[in-house]
Amino acid sequence: MVTLSEADIRRACEVPTDPLQFSHRSGTRSALPEMSVAAILDEIARAADLPLEESITLPAQAYTSQEFFDWEVSTIFRKEWLALGHVSQIPQNGDFLNVDLLGEPLLIIRDKSGEVRIHSRVCPHRGMDIMPPGFGHDGHHPAEVREGKSGCGHTRLLLCPYHSWTFELDGKLKACPEMQEAKGFNRDQWGLKTYRCEIWNGFIFVNLDGDAPETVAEQYAGLGRHLEKWNLADMELVFAREWDGPFNWKVLTENFMESYHHAGAHSKTLQPMMPAKDTWTEQEKPHYIRCHLPLKPALRETIAAIEASGERWDVFPPLPGVTSEARYEWGLFLGYPSFKFLVTADMAVWYRTQPLGPDRLKLTTTLLVPKSTVQHPDYEAMLAKGTAQAVAFHLEDMEVCMAVQRGYYSSGYQRGRLSHLEMSIWLIQRYLAARSRGTWPAVDRPVAASQRPDLEGTF
Ligand code: FES
Ligand SMILES: [Fe+2]
């Protein structure tokens, strides 16, 4: 259904009065009555406790209410682990990446000892963002910004441009001019605030509140075992494109995790390769969802024949360790709440999400490939093809996400019924309900069964 170009989609996202009428920006009045956070949570709990066969969609207000978004930020996003970057984006000591998350200006940096840290960019002196957008334009900043990459660069020192306080890469205050008369002022007490940070499979995670009960590795242990074949920590992030998304984070998450829409939105692109009816979801887990998108049998035979003749079907060279069933499917994951990720035989795709409000988010779509792929003589051509394909699929998804958010403001919105192919949407409801009870899914309720118990755990 690619009827709109990337330029059309971007225009629809950026202009509030867009003639295509796709965009609904903050401030749009809903035709539906307001619902309190408690009432929305009651409805989520009710939907989550239905069996899958009876499952329904959530009230539209769960996607439009500012109060409910605030609840999600304080109860979910600030308490959970959120992925912000990949180690290959900051390979050298002194490399940094600026990411704004839930109103927190963050700096992800590899310090002089090689350790990755996440600091606040808010200066402890008077609150200045030490690297505001466009910083360093006059050439006085020690940091060099990488050309063509926003908020990414290299530095030997952190400098606040307001009154020139300087910080070491580990966040300690190094120097501050004219503070000798400030009584009792102790430089050691005035470093940048640092957040809890962990690296898992090469991805850099932050926990803003700092008291997540488990490590990322503990949470995603099952996932980690499966992903060993891809050696993600050693991959390189080779493509990143930012999108302004005028829709709720759950609209994107649900779209990413259900493959029922191959039959509609991707009818000409993904459906012929991975028919919606063959996709399935594993049994419920406390911290993640795993879905399988098998390639259709005829295509498997085609691929085997192409490879037997020494040619390549995939965009990039397939990973030698990815064999049997995993070779012939896309593996789709959601690490709650927002780590959206998929692996194929030749690459990995990660969607970095920065929720901005009930009807707005910033999204970065990325591709990761092994280092050996980057060194391949045909790498540039492969990357151009992989990028074009990734953007084409994504435009189809952007179009539906925008149009769905528009539906959530309308008096015409009805609570819909879900297909069994949308099990992941029901699992997300069960996650939200569990978090509202202060726990995680499958902890205080029976575990929802796999759609393919015969295949569960076999690959
Ligand atoms: S606000 Fe940063 S040095 Fe003053
Ligand atoms: Fe899609």
Short mmCIF file of N, CA and C in Angstrom, two decimals, residues 276-416:
data_model
loop_
_atom_site.label_atom_id
_atom_site.label_comp_id
_atom_site.label_asym_id
_atom_site.label_seq_id
_atom_site.Cartn_x
_atom_site.Cartn_y
_atom_site.Cartn_z
N ALA A 276 0.59 -13.55 7.08
CA ALA A 276 0.11 -13.27 8.43
C ALA A 276 -0.34 -14.54 9.15
N LYS A 277 -1.02 -15.41 8.42
CA LYS A 277 -1.65 -16.57 9.08
C LYS A 277 -0.62 -17.53 9.68
N ASP A 278 0.62 -17.49 9.22
CA ASP A 278 1.64 -18.41 9.74
C ASP A 278 2.42 -17.83 10.94
N THR A 279 2.19 -16.58 11.27
CA THR A 279 2.97 -15.98 12.36
C THR A 279 2.42 -16.45 13.70
N TRP A 280 3.28 -16.52 14.71
CA TRP A 280 2.82 -17.01 16.02
C TRP A 280 3.64 -16.41 17.16
N THR A 281 3.03 -16.49 18.34
CA THR A 281 3.61 -15.86 19.53
C THR A 281 3.90 -16.92 20.58
N GLU A 282 5.05 -16.78 21.22
CA GLU A 282 5.45 -17.73 22.27
C GLU A 282 4.64 -17.50 23.55
N GLN A 283 4.79 -18.42 24.48
CA GLN A 283 4.07 -18.29 25.74
C GLN A 283 4.51 -17.01 26.48
N GLU A 284 3.63 -16.56 27.33
CA GLU A 284 3.84 -15.31 28.06
C GLU A 284 5.09 -15.39 28.96
N LYS A 285 5.83 -14.27 28.96
CA LYS A 285 7.02 -14.17 29.81
C LYS A 285 6.92 -12.86 30.60
N PRO A 286 7.56 -12.80 31.76
CA PRO A 286 7.41 -11.58 32.57
C PRO A 286 7.97 -10.32 31.91
N HIS A 287 9.07 -10.47 31.12
CA HIS A 287 9.76 -9.24 30.68
C HIS A 287 9.84 -9.05 29.17
N TYR A 288 9.36 -10.00 28.41
CA TYR A 288 9.44 -9.79 26.96
C TYR A 288 8.41 -10.64 26.21
N ILE A 289 8.20 -10.26 24.95
CA ILE A 289 7.35 -11.03 24.04
C ILE A 289 8.24 -11.49 22.89
N ARG A 290 8.04 -12.73 22.48
CA ARG A 290 8.77 -13.21 21.31
C ARG A 290 7.79 -13.77 20.29
N CYS A 291 7.87 -13.25 19.06
CA CYS A 291 7.00 -13.71 17.98
C CYS A 291 7.86 -14.29 16.85
N HIS A 292 7.27 -15.22 16.12
CA HIS A 292 7.96 -15.87 15.00
C HIS A 292 7.22 -15.56 13.71
N LEU A 293 7.98 -15.13 12.70
CA LEU A 293 7.39 -14.81 11.39
C LEU A 293 8.06 -15.72 10.35
N PRO A 294 7.53 -16.94 10.17
CA PRO A 294 8.20 -17.86 9.25
C PRO A 294 8.04 -17.43 7.79
N LEU A 295 9.11 -17.66 7.02
CA LEU A 295 9.01 -17.45 5.57
C LEU A 295 8.13 -18.57 5.01
N LYS A 296 7.41 -18.28 3.95
CA LYS A 296 6.48 -19.33 3.47
C LYS A 296 7.28 -20.46 2.82
N PRO A 297 6.77 -21.70 2.93
CA PRO A 297 7.54 -22.88 2.53
C PRO A 297 8.12 -22.78 1.12
N ALA A 298 7.33 -22.27 0.16
CA ALA A 298 7.84 -22.20 -1.22
C ALA A 298 9.07 -21.31 -1.30
N LEU A 299 9.08 -20.27 -0.48
CA LEU A 299 10.21 -19.35 -0.50
C LEU A 299 11.46 -20.02 0.10
N ARG A 300 11.25 -20.85 1.08
CA ARG A 300 12.39 -21.57 1.66
C ARG A 300 13.07 -22.41 0.60
N GLU A 301 12.28 -23.03 -0.22
CA GLU A 301 12.85 -23.86 -1.30
C GLU A 301 13.61 -22.99 -2.30
N THR A 302 13.01 -21.84 -2.62
CA THR A 302 13.68 -20.92 -3.56
C THR A 302 15.03 -20.49 -3.00
N ILE A 303 15.04 -20.14 -1.71
CA ILE A 303 16.29 -19.67 -1.09
C ILE A 303 17.34 -20.78 -1.13
N ALA A 304 16.91 -21.99 -0.75
CA ALA A 304 17.86 -23.12 -0.74
C ALA A 304 18.46 -23.32 -2.14
N ALA A 305 17.60 -23.21 -3.18
CA ALA A 305 18.08 -23.40 -4.56
C ALA A 305 19.06 -22.30 -4.95
N ILE A 306 18.74 -21.06 -4.59
CA ILE A 306 19.63 -19.93 -4.92
C ILE A 306 20.98 -20.11 -4.23
N GLU A 307 20.94 -20.52 -2.97
CA GLU A 307 22.19 -20.67 -2.22
C GLU A 307 23.00 -21.86 -2.74
N ALA A 308 22.30 -22.90 -3.18
CA ALA A 308 23.00 -24.07 -3.73
C ALA A 308 23.76 -23.70 -5.00
N SER A 309 23.26 -22.65 -5.70
CA SER A 309 23.94 -22.23 -6.93
C SER A 309 25.02 -21.18 -6.64
N GLY A 310 25.26 -20.92 -5.35
CA GLY A 310 26.34 -20.01 -4.97
C GLY A 310 25.93 -18.54 -4.96
N GLU A 311 24.65 -18.26 -5.18
CA GLU A 311 24.17 -16.88 -5.16
C GLU A 311 23.64 -16.53 -3.77
N ARG A 312 23.25 -15.25 -3.60
CA ARG A 312 22.73 -14.83 -2.29
C ARG A 312 21.30 -14.32 -2.45
N TRP A 313 20.40 -14.76 -1.59
CA TRP A 313 19.02 -14.27 -1.61
C TRP A 313 18.87 -13.07 -0.67
N ASP A 314 19.50 -13.15 0.50
CA ASP A 314 19.37 -12.08 1.49
C ASP A 314 20.08 -10.82 1.01
N VAL A 315 19.75 -9.70 1.63
CA VAL A 315 20.41 -8.44 1.26
C VAL A 315 21.89 -8.50 1.63
N PHE A 316 22.18 -8.94 2.86
CA PHE A 316 23.57 -9.06 3.33
C PHE A 316 23.92 -10.54 3.42
N PRO A 317 25.21 -10.87 3.53
CA PRO A 317 25.55 -12.30 3.69
C PRO A 317 24.91 -12.87 4.95
N PRO A 318 24.25 -14.03 4.86
CA PRO A 318 23.64 -14.61 6.06
C PRO A 318 24.70 -15.00 7.09
N LEU A 319 24.32 -14.92 8.37
CA LEU A 319 25.26 -15.28 9.43
C LEU A 319 25.41 -16.79 9.47
N PRO A 320 26.65 -17.27 9.49
CA PRO A 320 26.84 -18.73 9.43
C PRO A 320 26.21 -19.48 10.61
N GLY A 321 26.13 -18.82 11.77
CA GLY A 321 25.59 -19.52 12.95
C GLY A 321 24.07 -19.60 12.98
N VAL A 322 23.40 -18.85 12.10
CA VAL A 322 21.94 -18.82 12.14
C VAL A 322 21.41 -19.90 11.20
N THR A 323 21.03 -21.02 11.81
CA THR A 323 20.70 -22.19 11.02
C THR A 323 19.28 -22.66 11.31
N SER A 324 18.89 -23.74 10.70
CA SER A 324 17.60 -24.42 10.84
C SER A 324 16.43 -23.43 10.79
N GLU A 325 15.48 -23.53 11.72
CA GLU A 325 14.27 -22.70 11.63
C GLU A 325 14.60 -21.21 11.69
N ALA A 326 15.56 -20.84 12.49
CA ALA A 326 15.90 -19.42 12.65
C ALA A 326 16.38 -18.81 11.33
N ARG A 327 16.93 -19.65 10.46
CA ARG A 327 17.40 -19.18 9.15
C ARG A 327 16.23 -18.74 8.27
N TYR A 328 15.07 -19.37 8.52
CA TYR A 328 13.92 -19.15 7.63
C TYR A 328 12.78 -18.42 8.32
N GLU A 329 13.12 -17.49 9.17
CA GLU A 329 12.05 -16.67 9.78
C GLU A 329 12.63 -15.33 10.21
N TRP A 330 11.74 -14.38 10.47
CA TRP A 330 12.11 -13.16 11.17
C TRP A 330 11.71 -13.37 12.63
N GLY A 331 12.62 -13.08 13.53
CA GLY A 331 12.34 -13.22 14.96
C GLY A 331 12.07 -11.84 15.54
N LEU A 332 10.90 -11.70 16.13
CA LEU A 332 10.43 -10.37 16.56
C LEU A 332 10.36 -10.35 18.08
N PHE A 333 10.86 -9.27 18.70
CA PHE A 333 10.91 -9.20 20.15
C PHE A 333 10.42 -7.85 20.66
N LEU A 334 9.78 -7.90 21.80
CA LEU A 334 9.55 -6.66 22.56
C LEU A 334 10.07 -6.93 23.96
N GLY A 335 11.15 -6.25 24.35
CA GLY A 335 11.57 -6.25 25.75
C GLY A 335 10.76 -5.14 26.39
N TYR A 336 9.89 -5.49 27.35
CA TYR A 336 9.02 -4.44 27.93
C TYR A 336 9.88 -3.34 28.53
N PRO A 337 9.45 -2.09 28.43
CA PRO A 337 8.27 -1.65 27.72
C PRO A 337 8.53 -1.23 26.27
N SER A 338 9.78 -0.99 25.89
CA SER A 338 9.94 -0.31 24.59
C SER A 338 11.11 -0.80 23.75
N PHE A 339 11.75 -1.92 24.13
CA PHE A 339 12.89 -2.41 23.34
C PHE A 339 12.37 -3.26 22.18
N LYS A 340 12.22 -2.61 21.02
CA LYS A 340 11.63 -3.27 19.85
C LYS A 340 12.76 -3.68 18.91
N PHE A 341 12.74 -4.96 18.54
CA PHE A 341 13.92 -5.52 17.96
C PHE A 341 13.55 -6.70 17.07
N LEU A 342 14.23 -6.87 15.93
CA LEU A 342 14.01 -8.09 15.16
C LEU A 342 15.31 -8.59 14.57
N VAL A 343 15.40 -9.91 14.42
CA VAL A 343 16.58 -10.50 13.81
C VAL A 343 16.16 -11.31 12.60
N THR A 344 17.00 -11.25 11.57
CA THR A 344 16.80 -12.05 10.36
C THR A 344 18.10 -12.84 10.15
N ALA A 345 18.16 -13.59 9.06
CA ALA A 345 19.35 -14.40 8.83
C ALA A 345 20.60 -13.56 8.61
N ASP A 346 20.41 -12.31 8.16
CA ASP A 346 21.57 -11.51 7.77
C ASP A 346 21.78 -10.22 8.55
N MET A 347 20.82 -9.86 9.41
CA MET A 347 20.97 -8.57 10.11
C MET A 347 20.05 -8.49 11.32
N ALA A 348 20.14 -7.37 12.01
CA ALA A 348 19.23 -7.08 13.12
C ALA A 348 18.67 -5.68 12.90
N VAL A 349 17.46 -5.47 13.39
CA VAL A 349 16.78 -4.19 13.25
C VAL A 349 16.33 -3.76 14.63
N TRP A 350 16.67 -2.53 15.01
CA TRP A 350 16.27 -2.04 16.33
C TRP A 350 15.56 -0.70 16.15
N TYR A 351 14.43 -0.53 16.84
CA TYR A 351 13.67 0.72 16.80
C TYR A 351 13.83 1.43 18.14
N ARG A 352 14.62 2.49 18.16
CA ARG A 352 14.75 3.27 19.41
C ARG A 352 13.57 4.22 19.54
N THR A 353 12.93 4.18 20.70
CA THR A 353 11.71 4.97 20.89
C THR A 353 11.88 5.96 22.02
N GLN A 354 11.54 7.21 21.77
CA GLN A 354 11.55 8.24 22.80
C GLN A 354 10.13 8.84 22.89
N PRO A 355 9.32 8.34 23.84
CA PRO A 355 7.96 8.89 23.95
C PRO A 355 8.02 10.36 24.37
N LEU A 356 7.19 11.19 23.73
CA LEU A 356 7.20 12.63 24.03
C LEU A 356 5.90 13.10 24.65
N GLY A 357 4.84 12.36 24.45
CA GLY A 357 3.53 12.74 24.96
C GLY A 357 2.53 11.69 24.53
N PRO A 358 1.24 11.87 24.90
CA PRO A 358 0.27 10.83 24.56
C PRO A 358 0.14 10.61 23.05
N ASP A 359 0.42 11.64 22.27
CA ASP A 359 0.22 11.49 20.82
C ASP A 359 1.49 11.82 20.04
N ARG A 360 2.63 11.60 20.69
CA ARG A 360 3.84 11.98 19.97
C ARG A 360 5.04 11.19 20.47
N LEU A 361 5.90 10.82 19.54
CA LEU A 361 7.15 10.16 19.92
C LEU A 361 8.21 10.46 18.87
N LYS A 362 9.45 10.24 19.29
CA LYS A 362 10.55 10.30 18.35
C LYS A 362 11.03 8.87 18.18
N LEU A 363 11.20 8.48 16.93
CA LEU A 363 11.58 7.10 16.63
C LEU A 363 12.85 7.13 15.79
N THR A 364 13.77 6.22 16.10
CA THR A 364 14.95 6.05 15.26
C THR A 364 14.97 4.61 14.78
N THR A 365 14.87 4.41 13.48
CA THR A 365 14.94 3.05 12.93
C THR A 365 16.40 2.78 12.57
N THR A 366 16.87 1.59 12.94
CA THR A 366 18.29 1.28 12.71
C THR A 366 18.47 -0.10 12.11
N LEU A 367 19.62 -0.31 11.50
CA LEU A 367 20.04 -1.64 11.03
C LEU A 367 21.39 -1.96 11.63
N LEU A 368 21.60 -3.21 12.02
CA LEU A 368 22.89 -3.66 12.53
C LEU A 368 23.34 -4.89 11.74
N VAL A 369 24.62 -4.91 11.41
CA VAL A 369 25.17 -6.07 10.68
C VAL A 369 26.51 -6.46 11.31
N PRO A 370 26.97 -7.69 11.07
CA PRO A 370 28.28 -8.08 11.60
C PRO A 370 29.40 -7.25 10.98
N LYS A 371 30.52 -7.17 11.70
CA LYS A 371 31.68 -6.41 11.17
C LYS A 371 32.15 -6.98 9.84
N SER A 372 32.05 -8.31 9.70
CA SER A 372 32.52 -8.93 8.45
C SER A 372 31.70 -8.41 7.25
N THR A 373 30.43 -8.09 7.47
CA THR A 373 29.59 -7.55 6.39
C THR A 373 30.09 -6.17 5.97
N VAL A 374 30.48 -5.37 6.97
CA VAL A 374 30.96 -4.01 6.67
C VAL A 374 32.23 -4.07 5.82
N GLN A 375 33.00 -5.15 6.01
CA GLN A 375 34.26 -5.26 5.24
C GLN A 375 34.07 -5.92 3.87
N HIS A 376 32.87 -6.33 3.57
CA HIS A 376 32.60 -7.02 2.29
C HIS A 376 32.79 -6.04 1.14
N PRO A 377 33.39 -6.47 0.01
CA PRO A 377 33.61 -5.53 -1.11
C PRO A 377 32.32 -4.90 -1.65
N ASP A 378 31.18 -5.61 -1.52
CA ASP A 378 29.91 -5.05 -2.04
C ASP A 378 29.09 -4.35 -0.97
N TYR A 379 29.73 -4.04 0.15
CA TYR A 379 28.98 -3.54 1.30
C TYR A 379 28.11 -2.31 0.97
N GLU A 380 28.68 -1.33 0.25
CA GLU A 380 27.94 -0.09 -0.01
C GLU A 380 26.64 -0.36 -0.78
N ALA A 381 26.74 -1.22 -1.77
CA ALA A 381 25.55 -1.56 -2.58
C ALA A 381 24.53 -2.30 -1.73
N MET A 382 25.03 -3.21 -0.89
CA MET A 382 24.11 -3.98 -0.03
C MET A 382 23.41 -3.03 0.94
N LEU A 383 24.18 -2.12 1.50
CA LEU A 383 23.60 -1.20 2.49
C LEU A 383 22.52 -0.32 1.83
N ALA A 384 22.80 0.13 0.63
CA ALA A 384 21.81 0.97 -0.08
C ALA A 384 20.52 0.19 -0.28
N LYS A 385 20.64 -1.07 -0.63
CA LYS A 385 19.45 -1.90 -0.86
C LYS A 385 18.72 -2.16 0.47
N GLY A 386 19.49 -2.51 1.51
CA GLY A 386 18.89 -2.79 2.83
C GLY A 386 18.18 -1.57 3.39
N THR A 387 18.79 -0.41 3.21
CA THR A 387 18.21 0.83 3.71
C THR A 387 16.91 1.15 2.98
N ALA A 388 16.94 1.03 1.67
CA ALA A 388 15.75 1.34 0.87
C ALA A 388 14.58 0.43 1.27
N GLN A 389 14.90 -0.85 1.49
CA GLN A 389 13.87 -1.81 1.88
C GLN A 389 13.29 -1.47 3.26
N ALA A 390 14.19 -1.18 4.20
CA ALA A 390 13.75 -0.88 5.57
C ALA A 390 12.86 0.35 5.58
N VAL A 391 13.21 1.36 4.80
CA VAL A 391 12.41 2.59 4.77
C VAL A 391 11.06 2.31 4.11
N ALA A 392 11.05 1.48 3.06
CA ALA A 392 9.78 1.19 2.36
C ALA A 392 8.79 0.51 3.30
N PHE A 393 9.24 -0.53 4.05
CA PHE A 393 8.33 -1.19 5.01
C PHE A 393 7.85 -0.18 6.04
N HIS A 394 8.82 0.61 6.48
CA HIS A 394 8.49 1.51 7.58
C HIS A 394 7.48 2.59 7.17
N LEU A 395 7.55 3.04 5.92
CA LEU A 395 6.57 4.04 5.46
C LEU A 395 5.16 3.48 5.53
N GLU A 396 5.04 2.19 5.21
CA GLU A 396 3.72 1.56 5.29
C GLU A 396 3.22 1.57 6.74
N ASP A 397 4.14 1.33 7.67
CA ASP A 397 3.75 1.33 9.09
C ASP A 397 3.46 2.74 9.61
N MET A 398 4.27 3.70 9.17
CA MET A 398 4.04 5.09 9.62
C MET A 398 2.65 5.56 9.21
N GLU A 399 2.27 5.20 7.99
CA GLU A 399 0.98 5.64 7.47
C GLU A 399 -0.16 5.10 8.34
N VAL A 400 -0.09 3.80 8.69
CA VAL A 400 -1.19 3.25 9.49
C VAL A 400 -1.15 3.77 10.93
N CYS A 401 0.04 3.94 11.48
CA CYS A 401 0.11 4.43 12.88
C CYS A 401 -0.52 5.82 12.99
N MET A 402 -0.23 6.69 12.02
CA MET A 402 -0.81 8.04 12.05
C MET A 402 -2.33 7.98 11.95
N ALA A 403 -2.80 7.12 11.06
CA ALA A 403 -4.25 7.05 10.82
C ALA A 403 -4.97 6.42 12.02
N VAL A 404 -4.31 5.47 12.71
CA VAL A 404 -4.91 4.86 13.89
C VAL A 404 -5.04 5.91 15.01
N GLN A 405 -3.99 6.69 15.21
CA GLN A 405 -4.06 7.70 16.27
C GLN A 405 -5.21 8.68 16.01
N ARG A 406 -5.41 9.00 14.75
CA ARG A 406 -6.52 9.90 14.39
C ARG A 406 -7.86 9.29 14.81
N GLY A 407 -7.99 7.97 14.63
CA GLY A 407 -9.22 7.28 15.02
C GLY A 407 -9.50 7.38 16.51
N TYR A 408 -8.43 7.48 17.33
CA TYR A 408 -8.60 7.51 18.78
C TYR A 408 -9.21 8.81 19.29
N TYR A 409 -9.31 9.82 18.43
CA TYR A 409 -9.94 11.08 18.85
C TYR A 409 -11.40 11.17 18.42
N SER A 410 -11.83 10.16 17.67
CA SER A 410 -13.12 10.29 17.00
C SER A 410 -14.26 9.69 17.81
N SER A 411 -15.45 10.29 17.68
CA SER A 411 -16.65 9.72 18.29
C SER A 411 -17.01 8.40 17.60
N GLY A 412 -16.40 8.15 16.45
CA GLY A 412 -16.65 6.89 15.74
C GLY A 412 -15.84 5.72 16.27
N TYR A 413 -14.93 5.97 17.22
CA TYR A 413 -14.08 4.87 17.73
C TYR A 413 -14.89 3.84 18.51
N GLN A 414 -14.68 2.56 18.19
CA GLN A 414 -15.33 1.47 18.93
C GLN A 414 -14.25 0.56 19.49
N ARG A 415 -14.48 -0.01 20.66
CA ARG A 415 -13.56 -1.01 21.21
C ARG A 415 -13.64 -2.24 20.32
N GLY A 416 -12.54 -2.58 19.64
CA GLY A 416 -12.59 -3.66 18.66
C GLY A 416 -12.28 -5.03 19.25
#
